[in-house]
C-alpha atoms as a printed R data frame, in Angstrom:
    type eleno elety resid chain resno       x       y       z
1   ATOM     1    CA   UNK     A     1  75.162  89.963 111.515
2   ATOM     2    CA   UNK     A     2  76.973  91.368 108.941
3   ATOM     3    CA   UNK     A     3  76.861  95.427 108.006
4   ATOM     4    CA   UNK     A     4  77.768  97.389 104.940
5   ATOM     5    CA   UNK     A     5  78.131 101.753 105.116
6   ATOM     6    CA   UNK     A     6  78.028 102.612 102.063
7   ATOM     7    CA   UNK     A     7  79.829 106.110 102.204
8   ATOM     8    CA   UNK     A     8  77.929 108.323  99.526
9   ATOM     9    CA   UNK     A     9  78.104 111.744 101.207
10  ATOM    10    CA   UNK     A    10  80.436 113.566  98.714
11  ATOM    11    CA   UNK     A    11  79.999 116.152  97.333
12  ATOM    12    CA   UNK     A    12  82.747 115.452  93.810
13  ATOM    13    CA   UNK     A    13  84.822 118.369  94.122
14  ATOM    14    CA   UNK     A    14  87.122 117.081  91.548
15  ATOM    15    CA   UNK     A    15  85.116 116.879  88.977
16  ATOM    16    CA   UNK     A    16  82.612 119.528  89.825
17  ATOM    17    CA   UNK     A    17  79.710 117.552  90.008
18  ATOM    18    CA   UNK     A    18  78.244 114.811  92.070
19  ATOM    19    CA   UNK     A    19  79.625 111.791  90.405
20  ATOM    20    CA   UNK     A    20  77.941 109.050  92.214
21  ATOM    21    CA   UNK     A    21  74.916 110.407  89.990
22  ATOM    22    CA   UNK     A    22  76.745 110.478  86.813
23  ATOM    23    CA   UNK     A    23  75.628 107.002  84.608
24  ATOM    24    CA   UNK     A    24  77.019 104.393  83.677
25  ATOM    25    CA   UNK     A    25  75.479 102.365  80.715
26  ATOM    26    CA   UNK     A    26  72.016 103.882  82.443
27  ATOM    27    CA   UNK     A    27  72.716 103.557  86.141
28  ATOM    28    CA   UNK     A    28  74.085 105.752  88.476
29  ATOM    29    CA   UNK     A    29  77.567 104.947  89.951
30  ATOM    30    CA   UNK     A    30  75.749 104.645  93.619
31  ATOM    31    CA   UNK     A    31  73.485 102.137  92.076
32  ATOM    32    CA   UNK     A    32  76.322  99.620  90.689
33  ATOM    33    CA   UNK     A    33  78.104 100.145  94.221
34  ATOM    34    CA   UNK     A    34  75.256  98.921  95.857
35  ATOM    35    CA   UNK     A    35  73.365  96.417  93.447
36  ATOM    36    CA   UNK     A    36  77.405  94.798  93.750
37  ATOM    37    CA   UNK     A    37  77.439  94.572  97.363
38  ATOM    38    CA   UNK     A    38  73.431  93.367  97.645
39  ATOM    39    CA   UNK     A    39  73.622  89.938  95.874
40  ATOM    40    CA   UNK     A    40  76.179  89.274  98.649
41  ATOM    41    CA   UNK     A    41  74.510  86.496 100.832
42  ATOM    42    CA   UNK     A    42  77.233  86.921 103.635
43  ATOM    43    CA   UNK     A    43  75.720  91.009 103.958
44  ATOM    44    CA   UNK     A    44  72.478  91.211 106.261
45  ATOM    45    CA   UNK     A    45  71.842  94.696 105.860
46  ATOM    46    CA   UNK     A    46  73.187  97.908 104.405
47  ATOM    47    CA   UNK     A    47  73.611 101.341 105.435
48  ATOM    48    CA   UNK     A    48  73.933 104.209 103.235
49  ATOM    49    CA   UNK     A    49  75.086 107.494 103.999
50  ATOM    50    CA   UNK     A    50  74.233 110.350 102.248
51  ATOM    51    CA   UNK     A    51  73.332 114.065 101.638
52  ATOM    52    CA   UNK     A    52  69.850 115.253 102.951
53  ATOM    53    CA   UNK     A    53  68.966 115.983  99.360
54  ATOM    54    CA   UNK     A    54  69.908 112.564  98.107
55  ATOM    55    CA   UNK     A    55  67.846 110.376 100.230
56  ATOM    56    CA   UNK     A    56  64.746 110.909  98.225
57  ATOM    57    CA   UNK     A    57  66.609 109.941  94.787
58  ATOM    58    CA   UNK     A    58  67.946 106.890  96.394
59  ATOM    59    CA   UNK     A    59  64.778 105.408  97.437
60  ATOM    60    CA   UNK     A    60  63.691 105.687  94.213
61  ATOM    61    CA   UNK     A    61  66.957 103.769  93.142
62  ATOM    62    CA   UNK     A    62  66.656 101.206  95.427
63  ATOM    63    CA   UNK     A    63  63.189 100.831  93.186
64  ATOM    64    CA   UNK     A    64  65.189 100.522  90.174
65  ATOM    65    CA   UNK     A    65  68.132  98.407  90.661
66  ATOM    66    CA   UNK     A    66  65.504  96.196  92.394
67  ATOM    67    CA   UNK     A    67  67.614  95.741  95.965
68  ATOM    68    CA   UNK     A    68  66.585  92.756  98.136
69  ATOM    69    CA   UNK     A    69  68.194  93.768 101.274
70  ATOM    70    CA   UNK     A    70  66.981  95.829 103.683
71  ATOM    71    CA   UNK     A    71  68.893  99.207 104.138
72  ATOM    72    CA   UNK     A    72  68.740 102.397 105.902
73  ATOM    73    CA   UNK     A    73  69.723 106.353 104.718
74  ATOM    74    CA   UNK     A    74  71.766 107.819 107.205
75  ATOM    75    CA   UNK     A    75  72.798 111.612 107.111
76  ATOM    76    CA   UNK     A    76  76.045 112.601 106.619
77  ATOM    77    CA   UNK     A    77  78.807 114.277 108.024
78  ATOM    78    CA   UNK     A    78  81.224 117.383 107.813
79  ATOM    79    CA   UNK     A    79  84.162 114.904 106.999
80  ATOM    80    CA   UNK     A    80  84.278 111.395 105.743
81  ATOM    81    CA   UNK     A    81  84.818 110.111 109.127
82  ATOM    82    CA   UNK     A    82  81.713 111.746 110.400
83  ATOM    83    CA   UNK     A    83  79.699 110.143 107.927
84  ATOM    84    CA   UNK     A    84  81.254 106.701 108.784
85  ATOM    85    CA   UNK     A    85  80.944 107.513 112.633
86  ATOM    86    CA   UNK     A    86  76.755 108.517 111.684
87  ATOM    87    CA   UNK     A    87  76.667 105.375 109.710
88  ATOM    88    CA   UNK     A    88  78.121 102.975 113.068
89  ATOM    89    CA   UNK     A    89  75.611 104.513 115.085
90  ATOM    90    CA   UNK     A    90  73.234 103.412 112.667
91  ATOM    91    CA   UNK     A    91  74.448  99.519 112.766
92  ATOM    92    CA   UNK     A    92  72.117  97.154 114.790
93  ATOM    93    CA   UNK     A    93  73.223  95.668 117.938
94  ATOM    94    CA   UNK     A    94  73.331  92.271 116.464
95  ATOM    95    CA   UNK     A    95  75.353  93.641 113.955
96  ATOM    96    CA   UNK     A    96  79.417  91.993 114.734
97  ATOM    97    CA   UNK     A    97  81.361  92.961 111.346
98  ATOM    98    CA   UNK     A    98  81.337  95.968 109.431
99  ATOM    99    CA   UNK     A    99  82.289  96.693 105.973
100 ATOM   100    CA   UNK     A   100  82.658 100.206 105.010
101 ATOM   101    CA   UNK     A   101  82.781 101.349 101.464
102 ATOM   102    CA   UNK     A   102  83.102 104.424  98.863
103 ATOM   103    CA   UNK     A   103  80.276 104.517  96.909
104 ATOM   104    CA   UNK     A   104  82.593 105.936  93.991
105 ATOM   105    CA   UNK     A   105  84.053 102.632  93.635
106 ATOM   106    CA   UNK     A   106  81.104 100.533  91.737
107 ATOM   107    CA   UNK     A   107  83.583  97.208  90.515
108 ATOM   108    CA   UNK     A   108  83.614  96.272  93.602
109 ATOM   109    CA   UNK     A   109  83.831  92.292  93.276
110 ATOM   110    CA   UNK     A   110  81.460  89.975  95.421
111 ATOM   111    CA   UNK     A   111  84.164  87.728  96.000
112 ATOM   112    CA   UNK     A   112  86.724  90.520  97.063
113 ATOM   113    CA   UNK     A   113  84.533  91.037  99.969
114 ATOM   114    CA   UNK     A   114  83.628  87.791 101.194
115 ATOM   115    CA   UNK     A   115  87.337  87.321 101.412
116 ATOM   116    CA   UNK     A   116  87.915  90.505 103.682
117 ATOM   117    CA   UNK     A   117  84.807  89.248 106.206
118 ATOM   118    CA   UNK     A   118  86.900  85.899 106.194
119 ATOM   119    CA   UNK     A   119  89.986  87.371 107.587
120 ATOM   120    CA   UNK     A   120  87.766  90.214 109.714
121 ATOM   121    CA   UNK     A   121  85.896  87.517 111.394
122 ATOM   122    CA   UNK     A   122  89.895  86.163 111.980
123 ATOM   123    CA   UNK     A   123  91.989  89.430 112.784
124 ATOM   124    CA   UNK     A   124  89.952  91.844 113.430
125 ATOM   125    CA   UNK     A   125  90.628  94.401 110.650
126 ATOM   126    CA   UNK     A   126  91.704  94.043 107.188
127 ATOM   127    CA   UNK     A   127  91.702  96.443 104.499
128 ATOM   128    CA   UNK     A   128  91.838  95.106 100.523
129 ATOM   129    CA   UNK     A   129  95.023  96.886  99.332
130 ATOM   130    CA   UNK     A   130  96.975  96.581  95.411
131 ATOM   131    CA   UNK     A   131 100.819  96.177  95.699
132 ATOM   132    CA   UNK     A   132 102.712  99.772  94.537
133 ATOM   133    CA   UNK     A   133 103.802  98.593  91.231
134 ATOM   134    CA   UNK     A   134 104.847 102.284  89.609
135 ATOM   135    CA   UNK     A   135 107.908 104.361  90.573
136 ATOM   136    CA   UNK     A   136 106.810 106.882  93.385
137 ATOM   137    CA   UNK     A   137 108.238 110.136  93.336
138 ATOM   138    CA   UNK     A   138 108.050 112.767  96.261
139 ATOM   139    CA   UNK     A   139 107.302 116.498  94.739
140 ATOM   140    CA   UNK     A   140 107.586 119.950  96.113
141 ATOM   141    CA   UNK     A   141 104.739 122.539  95.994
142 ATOM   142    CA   UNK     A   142 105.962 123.168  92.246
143 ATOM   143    CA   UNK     A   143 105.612 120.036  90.856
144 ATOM   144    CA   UNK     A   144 109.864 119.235  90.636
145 ATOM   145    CA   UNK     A   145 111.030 116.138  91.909
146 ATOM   146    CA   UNK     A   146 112.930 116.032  95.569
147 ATOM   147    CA   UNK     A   147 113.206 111.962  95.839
148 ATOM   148    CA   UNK     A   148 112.240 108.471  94.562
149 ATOM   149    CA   UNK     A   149 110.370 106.981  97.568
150 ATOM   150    CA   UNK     A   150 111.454 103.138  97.759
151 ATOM   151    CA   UNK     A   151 108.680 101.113  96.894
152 ATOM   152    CA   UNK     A   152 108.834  98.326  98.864
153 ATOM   153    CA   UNK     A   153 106.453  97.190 101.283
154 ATOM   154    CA   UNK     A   154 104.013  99.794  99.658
155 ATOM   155    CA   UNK     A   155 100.657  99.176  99.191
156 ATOM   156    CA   UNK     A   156  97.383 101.358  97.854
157 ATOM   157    CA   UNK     A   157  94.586 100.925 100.396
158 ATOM   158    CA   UNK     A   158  90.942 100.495  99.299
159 ATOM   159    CA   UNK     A   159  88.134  99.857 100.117
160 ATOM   160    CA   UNK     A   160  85.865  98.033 101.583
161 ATOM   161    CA   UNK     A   161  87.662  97.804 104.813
162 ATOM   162    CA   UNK     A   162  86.211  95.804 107.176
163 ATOM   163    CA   UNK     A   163  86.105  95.732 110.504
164 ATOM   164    CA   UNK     A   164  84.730  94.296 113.984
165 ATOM   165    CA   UNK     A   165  82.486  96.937 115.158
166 ATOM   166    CA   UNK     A   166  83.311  97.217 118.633
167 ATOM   167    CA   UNK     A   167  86.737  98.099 117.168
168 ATOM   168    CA   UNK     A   168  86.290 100.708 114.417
169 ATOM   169    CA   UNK     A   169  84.024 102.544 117.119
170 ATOM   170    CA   UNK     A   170  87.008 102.241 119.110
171 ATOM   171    CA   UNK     A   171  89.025 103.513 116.904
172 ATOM   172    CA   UNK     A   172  86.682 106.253 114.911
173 ATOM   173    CA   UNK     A   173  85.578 107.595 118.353
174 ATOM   174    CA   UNK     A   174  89.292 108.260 119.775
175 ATOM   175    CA   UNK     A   175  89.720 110.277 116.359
176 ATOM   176    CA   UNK     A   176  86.596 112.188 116.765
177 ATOM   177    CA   UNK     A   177  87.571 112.919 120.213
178 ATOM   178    CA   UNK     A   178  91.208 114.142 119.582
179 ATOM   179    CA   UNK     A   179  89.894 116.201 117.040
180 ATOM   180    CA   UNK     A   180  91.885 114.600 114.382
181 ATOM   181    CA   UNK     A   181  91.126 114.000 110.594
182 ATOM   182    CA   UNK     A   182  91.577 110.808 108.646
183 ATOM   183    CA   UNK     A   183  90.008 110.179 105.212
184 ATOM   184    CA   UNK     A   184  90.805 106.323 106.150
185 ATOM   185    CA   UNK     A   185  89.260 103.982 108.401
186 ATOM   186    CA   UNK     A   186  92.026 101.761 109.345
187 ATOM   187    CA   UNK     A   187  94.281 104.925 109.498
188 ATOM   188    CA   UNK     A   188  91.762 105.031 112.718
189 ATOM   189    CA   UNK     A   189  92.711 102.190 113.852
190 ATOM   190    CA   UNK     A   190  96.378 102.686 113.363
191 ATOM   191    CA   UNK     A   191  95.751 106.063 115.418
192 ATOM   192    CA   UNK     A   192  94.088 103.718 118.304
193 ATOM   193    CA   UNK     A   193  96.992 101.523 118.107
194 ATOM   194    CA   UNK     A   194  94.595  98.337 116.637
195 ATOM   195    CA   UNK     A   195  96.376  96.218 114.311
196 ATOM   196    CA   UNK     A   196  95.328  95.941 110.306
197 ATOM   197    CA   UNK     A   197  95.667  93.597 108.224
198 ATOM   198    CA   UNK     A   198  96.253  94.075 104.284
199 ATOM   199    CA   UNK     A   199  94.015  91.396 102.153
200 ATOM   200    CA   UNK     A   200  95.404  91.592  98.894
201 ATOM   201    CA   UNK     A   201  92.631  91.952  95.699
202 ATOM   202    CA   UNK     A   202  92.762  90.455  92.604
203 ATOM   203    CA   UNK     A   203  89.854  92.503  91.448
204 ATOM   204    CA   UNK     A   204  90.291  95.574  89.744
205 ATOM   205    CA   UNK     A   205  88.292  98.123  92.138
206 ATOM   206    CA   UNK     A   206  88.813 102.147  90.381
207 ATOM   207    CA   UNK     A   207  87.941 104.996  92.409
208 ATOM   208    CA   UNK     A   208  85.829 107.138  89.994
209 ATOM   209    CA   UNK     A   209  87.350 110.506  90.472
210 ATOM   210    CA   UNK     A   210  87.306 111.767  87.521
211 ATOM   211    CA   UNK     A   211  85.483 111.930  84.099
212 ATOM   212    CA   UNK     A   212  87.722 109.920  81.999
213 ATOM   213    CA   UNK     A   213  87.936 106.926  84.653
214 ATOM   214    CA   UNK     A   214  84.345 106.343  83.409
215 ATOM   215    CA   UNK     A   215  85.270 104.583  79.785
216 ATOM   216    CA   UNK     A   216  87.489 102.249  81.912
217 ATOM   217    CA   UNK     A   217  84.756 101.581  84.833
218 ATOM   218    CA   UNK     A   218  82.187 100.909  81.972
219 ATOM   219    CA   UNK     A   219  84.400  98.549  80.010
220 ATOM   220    CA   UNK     A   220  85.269  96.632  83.776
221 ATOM   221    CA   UNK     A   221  81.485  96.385  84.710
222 ATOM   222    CA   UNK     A   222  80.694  94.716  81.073
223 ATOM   223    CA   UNK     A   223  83.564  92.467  81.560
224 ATOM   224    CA   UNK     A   224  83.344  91.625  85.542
225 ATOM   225    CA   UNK     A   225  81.068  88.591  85.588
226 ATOM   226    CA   UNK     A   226  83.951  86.653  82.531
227 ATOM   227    CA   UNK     A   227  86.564  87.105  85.187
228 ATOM   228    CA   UNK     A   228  88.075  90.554  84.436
């Protein structure tokens, strides 16, 4: 069986407000997120993990976006690894791979993720990453520049990342347990000393994390099912 956590248990201090409600051409962001990942045939069942207050407005979105899958709400956390280690718990015990994803990133492409459960079902744990392609510079606390950090071998981590379940609650435990804080799941792993491998995407896949990434996330969701 094959799991999706849907992490949607933040609270948008960037912008101010909670953006996984903010619309998009009528929908919520949570709704694309998960209307993407439920015409996946490969995903048995999701998981989504949430605010107290939220559950109530996303059963009546499940309504709306008409979802065929069954799925589960599943409190969340203090920290983003909390509400990852709240949604495990929640995962059947049939359940073998798990794909955890930000809610806040609604492009996410159907194909993109049947690609990373290929390779999870192979190595274990894989994480859909983007090649560094602009110069990174390293700043102090005043914005001035102190270096140009070489950008090879570089890569932008995303999500989903996807995972054998016996190993992320390998890995998320030992975290929990050291009292250590990761806003990453395979940075868990890296902690437990399990191997990840990148799957590169093809897909553009934003992070909505602030207002004026919405034009662009609009204009990719229009455009998504030509090829974009």
């Amino acid at each position: 069986m094959n799991v999706v956590i849907i992490v949607a248990a933040g609270k948008g201090a960037r912008m101010g407000v909670d953006k996984l409600w903010l619309e998009v051409d009528g929908i919520p962001i949570l709704g694309h997120t998960w209307r993407a990942l439920d015409t996946i045939a490969e995903i048995d069942r999701i998981i989504i993990v949430a605010r107290d207050e939220r559950h109530q407005a996303i059963d009546q979105l499940a309504g709306e976006i008409q979802v065929s899958k069954p799925y589960e709400l599943v409190l969340g956390g203090a920290e983003r690894q909390d509400s990852v280690w709240n949604g495990l718990e929640a995962c059947p015990e049939s359940c073998e791979i798990v794909a955890i994803h930000d809610a806040a990133r609604p492009c996410v492409h159907p194909d993109m993720v049947r690609d990373c459960l290929k390779e999870a079902y192979r190595y274990g744990a894989v994480v859909v990453g983007r090649k560094i392609t602009d110069t990174i510079k390293r700043a102090d606390d005043s914005q001035s520049i102190e270096s140009t950090v070489d950008r090879e071998g570089l890569w932008a981590a995303q999500t989903p990342q996807v995972l054998r379940l016996n190993l992320i609650r390998k890995a998320v435990e030992r975290v929990r347990l050291a009292k250590k804080v990761f806003t990453d799941d395979t940075a868990a792993c890296e902690y437990a000393g399990i191997p990840v491998k990148i799957v590169p995407s093809d897909y553009p896949n934003p992070k909505v994390t602030y207002p004026d990434d919405l034009p662009y996330v609009s204009w990719l969701l229009a455009n998504q099912s030509r090829g974009v």
